[in-house]
Short mmCIF file of C-alpha atoms and ligand atoms in Angstrom, two decimals:
data_model
loop_
_atom_site.label_atom_id
_atom_site.label_comp_id
_atom_site.label_asym_id
_atom_site.label_seq_id
_atom_site.Cartn_x
_atom_site.Cartn_y
_atom_site.Cartn_z
CA MET A 46 0.00 0.00 0.00
CA GLY A 47 1.04 3.63 -0.42
CA ALA A 48 2.63 5.75 2.30
CA ARG A 49 0.37 7.17 4.97
CA THR A 50 -0.84 10.73 4.41
CA GLU A 51 0.97 13.10 6.78
CA LEU A 52 -1.71 15.00 8.71
CA GLY A 53 0.70 17.61 10.03
CA SER A 54 1.37 19.02 13.47
CA PRO A 55 -0.06 20.73 15.38
CA LEU A 56 -3.34 19.38 14.04
CA PHE A 57 -6.91 20.61 14.22
CA LEU A 58 -9.11 17.53 13.79
CA LEU A 59 -12.81 18.27 13.47
CA ASN A 60 -15.16 15.40 14.31
CA LEU A 61 -18.54 16.33 12.82
CA LYS A 62 -20.31 13.54 14.76
CA ALA A 63 -23.97 13.47 13.61
CA TYR A 64 -25.53 16.67 14.90
CA PRO A 65 -28.56 17.89 12.94
CA ARG A 66 -26.40 20.80 11.73
CA SER A 67 -23.39 18.67 10.77
CA ILE A 68 -25.03 16.12 8.48
CA GLY A 69 -26.04 16.70 4.84
CA THR A 70 -25.29 20.13 3.40
CA GLY A 71 -24.12 21.39 6.80
CA ALA A 72 -21.21 18.95 6.68
CA ARG A 73 -20.24 20.06 3.19
CA GLU A 74 -20.31 23.73 4.18
CA MET A 75 -18.28 23.11 7.34
CA GLY A 76 -15.74 21.13 5.31
CA ARG A 77 -15.39 23.86 2.70
CA THR A 78 -15.03 26.52 5.39
CA LEU A 79 -12.42 24.50 7.25
CA ALA A 80 -10.42 24.02 4.04
CA GLN A 81 -10.60 27.74 3.29
CA PHE A 82 -9.46 28.77 6.79
CA SER A 83 -6.68 26.18 6.75
CA LYS A 84 -5.37 27.69 3.53
CA MET A 85 -5.55 31.20 4.95
CA THR A 86 -3.89 30.41 8.28
CA GLY A 87 -1.52 27.54 7.42
CA VAL A 88 -2.95 25.40 10.23
CA SER A 89 -3.00 21.63 9.53
CA VAL A 90 -6.58 20.40 9.62
CA ALA A 91 -8.57 17.23 9.01
CA ILE A 92 -12.26 16.38 9.18
CA ALA A 93 -14.22 13.27 10.18
CA PRO A 94 -17.78 13.36 8.78
CA THR A 95 -20.66 11.01 9.48
CA PRO A 96 -20.13 7.66 7.64
CA PRO A 97 -22.55 8.24 4.72
CA LEU A 98 -20.67 11.44 3.79
CA VAL A 99 -17.07 10.23 3.94
CA GLY A 100 -16.75 9.50 0.21
CA LEU A 101 -18.50 12.69 -0.87
CA LEU A 102 -16.40 14.93 1.33
CA ALA A 103 -13.20 13.11 0.38
CA SER A 104 -13.95 13.79 -3.28
CA GLU A 105 -14.95 17.44 -2.74
CA LEU A 106 -12.44 18.72 -0.22
CA THR A 107 -8.74 19.52 -0.45
CA ILE A 108 -8.16 18.65 3.22
CA PRO A 109 -7.66 15.13 4.68
CA VAL A 110 -10.89 13.29 5.47
CA LEU A 111 -11.05 10.58 8.13
CA ALA A 112 -13.73 8.04 8.97
CA GLN A 113 -15.28 8.29 12.45
CA HIS A 114 -14.98 4.54 12.95
CA ALA A 115 -13.62 1.41 11.29
CA ASP A 116 -14.22 -2.27 12.00
CA PRO A 117 -11.62 -5.05 12.32
CA PHE A 118 -12.61 -6.81 9.12
CA GLU A 119 -11.14 -7.43 5.71
CA ALA A 120 -13.28 -6.42 2.73
CA GLY A 121 -15.90 -9.09 2.03
CA ALA A 122 -19.40 -10.20 2.97
CA ARG A 123 -20.09 -7.53 5.60
CA THR A 124 -23.25 -5.48 5.93
CA GLY A 125 -23.17 -2.12 7.63
CA HIS A 126 -19.60 -2.60 8.80
CA VAL A 127 -16.68 -0.37 7.84
CA PRO A 128 -13.63 -2.38 6.79
CA PRO A 129 -10.44 -0.28 6.51
CA ALA A 130 -10.23 -1.29 2.83
CA ALA A 131 -13.59 0.48 2.30
CA VAL A 132 -12.28 3.56 4.13
CA ARG A 133 -9.35 3.69 1.71
CA ALA A 134 -11.59 3.08 -1.32
CA SER A 135 -13.78 6.02 -0.25
CA GLY A 136 -10.83 8.39 -0.54
CA ALA A 137 -10.41 8.92 3.20
CA VAL A 138 -6.88 8.86 4.62
CA GLY A 139 -7.54 7.37 8.04
CA SER A 140 -10.00 6.74 10.82
CA LEU A 141 -10.79 7.45 14.42
CA VAL A 142 -10.66 4.21 16.40
CA ASN A 143 -12.37 3.51 19.74
CA HIS A 144 -14.02 6.93 20.03
CA SER A 145 -15.75 7.43 23.38
CA GLU A 146 -19.10 7.13 21.56
CA HIS A 147 -18.04 4.01 19.65
CA ARG A 148 -15.86 1.90 21.93
CA LEU A 149 -14.25 -1.35 20.77
CA PRO A 150 -12.80 -4.30 22.68
CA ARG A 151 -9.00 -4.27 23.05
CA ASP A 152 -8.36 -7.03 20.51
CA ALA A 153 -10.54 -5.23 17.96
CA ILE A 154 -8.63 -1.97 18.47
CA ALA A 155 -5.32 -3.70 17.78
CA ALA A 156 -6.77 -5.47 14.73
CA VAL A 157 -8.26 -2.27 13.26
CA VAL A 158 -5.01 -0.38 13.68
CA ARG A 159 -3.13 -3.21 11.93
CA LEU A 160 -5.62 -3.24 9.05
CA LEU A 161 -5.54 0.55 8.72
CA GLU A 162 -1.75 0.45 8.57
CA ALA A 163 -1.84 -2.29 5.97
CA GLU A 164 -4.05 -0.03 3.85
CA GLY A 165 -1.70 2.94 4.26
CA LEU A 166 -4.25 4.74 6.45
CA THR A 167 -3.74 6.81 9.60
CA ALA A 168 -5.22 5.60 12.89
CA VAL A 169 -6.28 8.11 15.52
CA VAL A 170 -6.89 5.93 18.56
CA CYS A 171 -9.04 7.47 21.29
CA ALA A 172 -8.71 6.88 25.03
CA GLY A 173 -10.52 8.24 28.07
CA ASP A 174 -7.69 8.74 30.56
CA VAL A 175 -3.96 8.46 31.15
CA ALA A 176 -3.96 4.74 31.98
CA GLU A 177 -5.98 3.78 28.92
CA SER A 178 -3.82 6.03 26.74
CA ARG A 179 -0.67 4.28 27.95
CA GLU A 180 -2.23 0.85 27.49
CA LEU A 181 -3.45 1.52 23.95
CA ALA A 182 -0.23 3.23 22.89
CA ALA A 183 1.74 0.19 24.08
CA LEU A 184 -0.73 -2.19 22.46
CA CYS A 185 -0.83 -0.76 18.96
CA LYS A 186 1.73 2.07 18.67
CA PRO A 187 -0.67 4.23 16.64
CA PRO A 188 0.49 7.32 14.76
CA TYR A 189 -2.01 9.42 16.79
CA LEU A 190 -3.63 8.95 20.16
CA ALA A 191 -6.37 11.33 21.35
CA VAL A 192 -7.14 11.55 25.05
CA GLU A 193 -10.69 12.68 25.83
CA PRO A 194 -12.12 12.46 29.36
CA PRO A 195 -15.67 11.22 28.61
CA GLU A 196 -17.34 13.37 31.27
CA LEU A 197 -16.10 16.56 29.55
CA ILE A 198 -17.15 15.61 26.02
CA GLY A 199 -19.82 17.92 24.65
CA GLY A 200 -19.59 20.22 27.68
CA ASP A 201 -18.53 23.83 28.08
CA VAL A 202 -15.40 23.28 30.17
CA SER A 203 -12.41 22.10 28.19
CA VAL A 204 -10.01 19.32 29.11
CA SER A 205 -7.17 21.84 29.03
CA ARG A 206 -8.91 23.95 31.66
CA ALA A 207 -10.53 21.24 33.84
CA LYS A 208 -7.87 18.54 33.64
CA PRO A 209 -4.57 19.97 32.40
CA GLU A 210 -2.70 17.25 34.30
CA VAL A 211 -4.38 14.60 32.13
CA ILE A 212 -2.88 16.12 28.97
CA ARG A 213 0.60 16.49 30.46
CA ALA A 214 0.60 13.00 31.98
CA THR A 215 -0.81 11.40 28.81
CA VAL A 216 1.91 12.92 26.64
CA GLU A 217 4.56 11.59 29.03
CA ALA A 218 2.99 8.14 29.43
CA VAL A 219 2.41 7.64 25.71
CA HIS A 220 5.90 8.75 24.75
CA GLN A 221 7.41 6.30 27.25
CA VAL A 222 5.86 3.36 25.44
CA SER A 223 5.51 4.72 21.89
CA PRO A 224 7.79 7.71 21.25
CA ALA A 225 6.55 8.28 17.68
CA THR A 226 2.86 8.56 18.64
CA ARG A 227 1.49 12.08 18.44
CA VAL A 228 -0.87 12.93 21.29
CA LEU A 229 -4.01 14.96 20.66
CA CYS A 230 -6.52 16.02 23.29
CA GLY A 231 -10.21 16.74 23.15
CA ALA A 232 -13.42 17.29 25.13
CA GLY A 233 -15.09 20.62 25.67
CA ILE A 234 -12.61 22.60 23.57
CA LYS A 235 -14.47 25.75 22.63
CA ASN A 236 -12.08 28.62 21.91
CA ALA A 237 -8.58 29.75 20.97
CA GLU A 238 -7.43 29.83 24.59
CA ASP A 239 -8.45 26.19 25.10
CA VAL A 240 -6.39 25.27 22.01
CA ARG A 241 -3.37 27.33 23.15
CA ARG A 242 -3.38 25.69 26.59
CA SER A 243 -3.64 22.22 25.04
CA LEU A 244 -0.58 22.85 22.89
CA GLU A 245 1.34 24.39 25.81
CA LEU A 246 0.63 21.25 27.84
CA GLY A 247 2.32 19.15 25.15
CA ALA A 248 -0.54 18.06 22.90
CA GLU A 249 0.28 18.05 19.19
CA GLY A 250 -3.23 19.05 18.28
CA VAL A 251 -6.87 18.98 19.30
CA LEU A 252 -9.92 16.89 18.50
CA VAL A 253 -13.02 19.09 18.48
CA ALA A 254 -16.69 18.47 17.76
CA SER A 255 -19.59 20.44 19.26
CA ALA A 256 -17.88 23.85 19.23
CA VAL A 257 -18.17 23.72 15.43
CA ALA A 258 -20.51 20.87 14.52
CA ASN A 259 -23.30 22.14 16.75
CA ALA A 260 -22.58 25.86 16.39
CA ARG A 261 -25.03 28.45 15.08
CA ASP A 262 -22.13 30.09 13.22
CA PRO A 263 -19.61 27.38 12.26
CA PRO A 264 -17.28 29.72 10.28
CA ALA A 265 -16.90 31.99 13.33
CA ALA A 266 -16.24 28.95 15.53
CA ILE A 267 -13.59 27.60 13.15
CA GLN A 268 -11.91 31.00 12.90
CA GLU A 269 -11.85 31.32 16.70
CA LEU A 270 -10.37 27.84 17.24
CA LEU A 271 -7.70 28.12 14.53
CA GLY A 272 -6.70 31.39 16.19
CA GLY A 273 -5.21 29.29 19.02
CA PHE A 274 -2.55 27.76 16.75
CA PRO A 275 0.89 29.32 16.60
CA SER A 276 0.93 29.93 12.85
CA ALA A 277 -2.50 31.52 12.96
CA PRO A 278 -2.73 35.09 14.18
CA ALA A 279 -6.06 35.23 16.02
CA HIS A 280 -8.95 36.47 13.94
CA ARG A 281 -6.83 37.23 10.90
CA ALA A 282 -9.14 38.42 8.16
CA PRO A 283 -8.93 36.74 4.75
CA THR A 284 -6.57 38.57 2.41
CA PRO A 285 -8.38 39.44 -0.81
CA PRO A 286 -6.54 38.25 -3.92
CA ALA A 287 -4.37 41.03 -5.46
CA ALA A 288 -5.88 42.57 -8.58
CA ALA A 289 -3.99 41.84 -11.80
CA PRO A 290 -2.17 44.88 -13.29
CA GLY A 291 -4.51 46.98 -15.37
CA THR A 292 -7.65 45.49 -13.92
CA GLY A 293 -8.08 47.78 -10.89
O1 LIG B 294 -14.25 13.61 18.98
C1 LIG B 294 -14.31 14.84 19.61
C2 LIG B 294 -15.08 14.81 20.83
O2 LIG B 294 -15.49 13.65 21.39
C3 LIG B 294 -15.07 16.01 21.68
O3 LIG B 294 -16.35 16.51 21.56
O4 LIG B 294 -18.05 18.22 21.59
O5 LIG B 294 -16.45 18.01 23.48
O6 LIG B 294 -15.65 18.87 21.29
P1 LIG B 294 -16.63 17.99 22.02
#
C-alpha cells in the first residue's frame, strides 16, 4: 500500500459527529469553510464526517478526510460494517478508532489499527484517561492517540482547563511506550485559549466536535479555534486576492 498521508502538526481535527447541523449540506459547508481557513492560516486540519458522507467529502475537499470509525474486518461479505479497505476506497486517509461514543474491545482496536496500517491509512486511537492512553499506545503504537475524558465531552469546560494534568501526563505516558505517537486532546474545547493551553501542555493538536458541529455560526467557531494555533494570528481576516495589473 502507499505511504500514509501526513496529517501535520499541530493538528486541528474536526469530528462532525452526527448533529442535525453537521449532516447533509451542513457537513459540506463546514468542510469547505475549514479548508478555506486552513489555507488562509496555514494550520494543519482534518475532518471526520458522518459515515454516509465520507466518500463525498473526500472527493470534494482539499483537506484530509477521516472516517469516524472502522471495524476489524477485511473487505468481504459484511453489511453495515466499515472495513479499513472500504475507508481507503472512499478516498479517506484514516479513521478514528475507539471513540468514546463508539468503543471497541482491546483485541478489535489492535486489529483495526493493523488493518488501517496495511491499507496505508492513519489511525487516531481514542482513550478516556492516562492509563488507557498508555495501554493503547503500548498495544498498537498508533500514529495518533487522542485523550478525551468522557465526562467533559460535549460540555462547556475544556479538558485543558478542567484537567490539564491529564494532557501532560498522557503525553509523558504515551511517549514512554511509543515515542513516535502524536498525542491529541479533546473534550469541551471551545475557543482559541483552550487550544493554546492544550498545545502548551504538550498536545500536538486537538480533537473538536460540538464547538463547530453544533454551532449556530460554524465559520466563526472555526476561525476562533484556529486562532489558538501558533501559525494563525487570532482572527486574521482573509486577504483578498491582489488585482492583476490593469484590472483595478
Ligand atoms: O471527537 C471529539 C469529541 O469527542 C469532543 O467533543 O463536543 O467536546 O468537542 P466535544
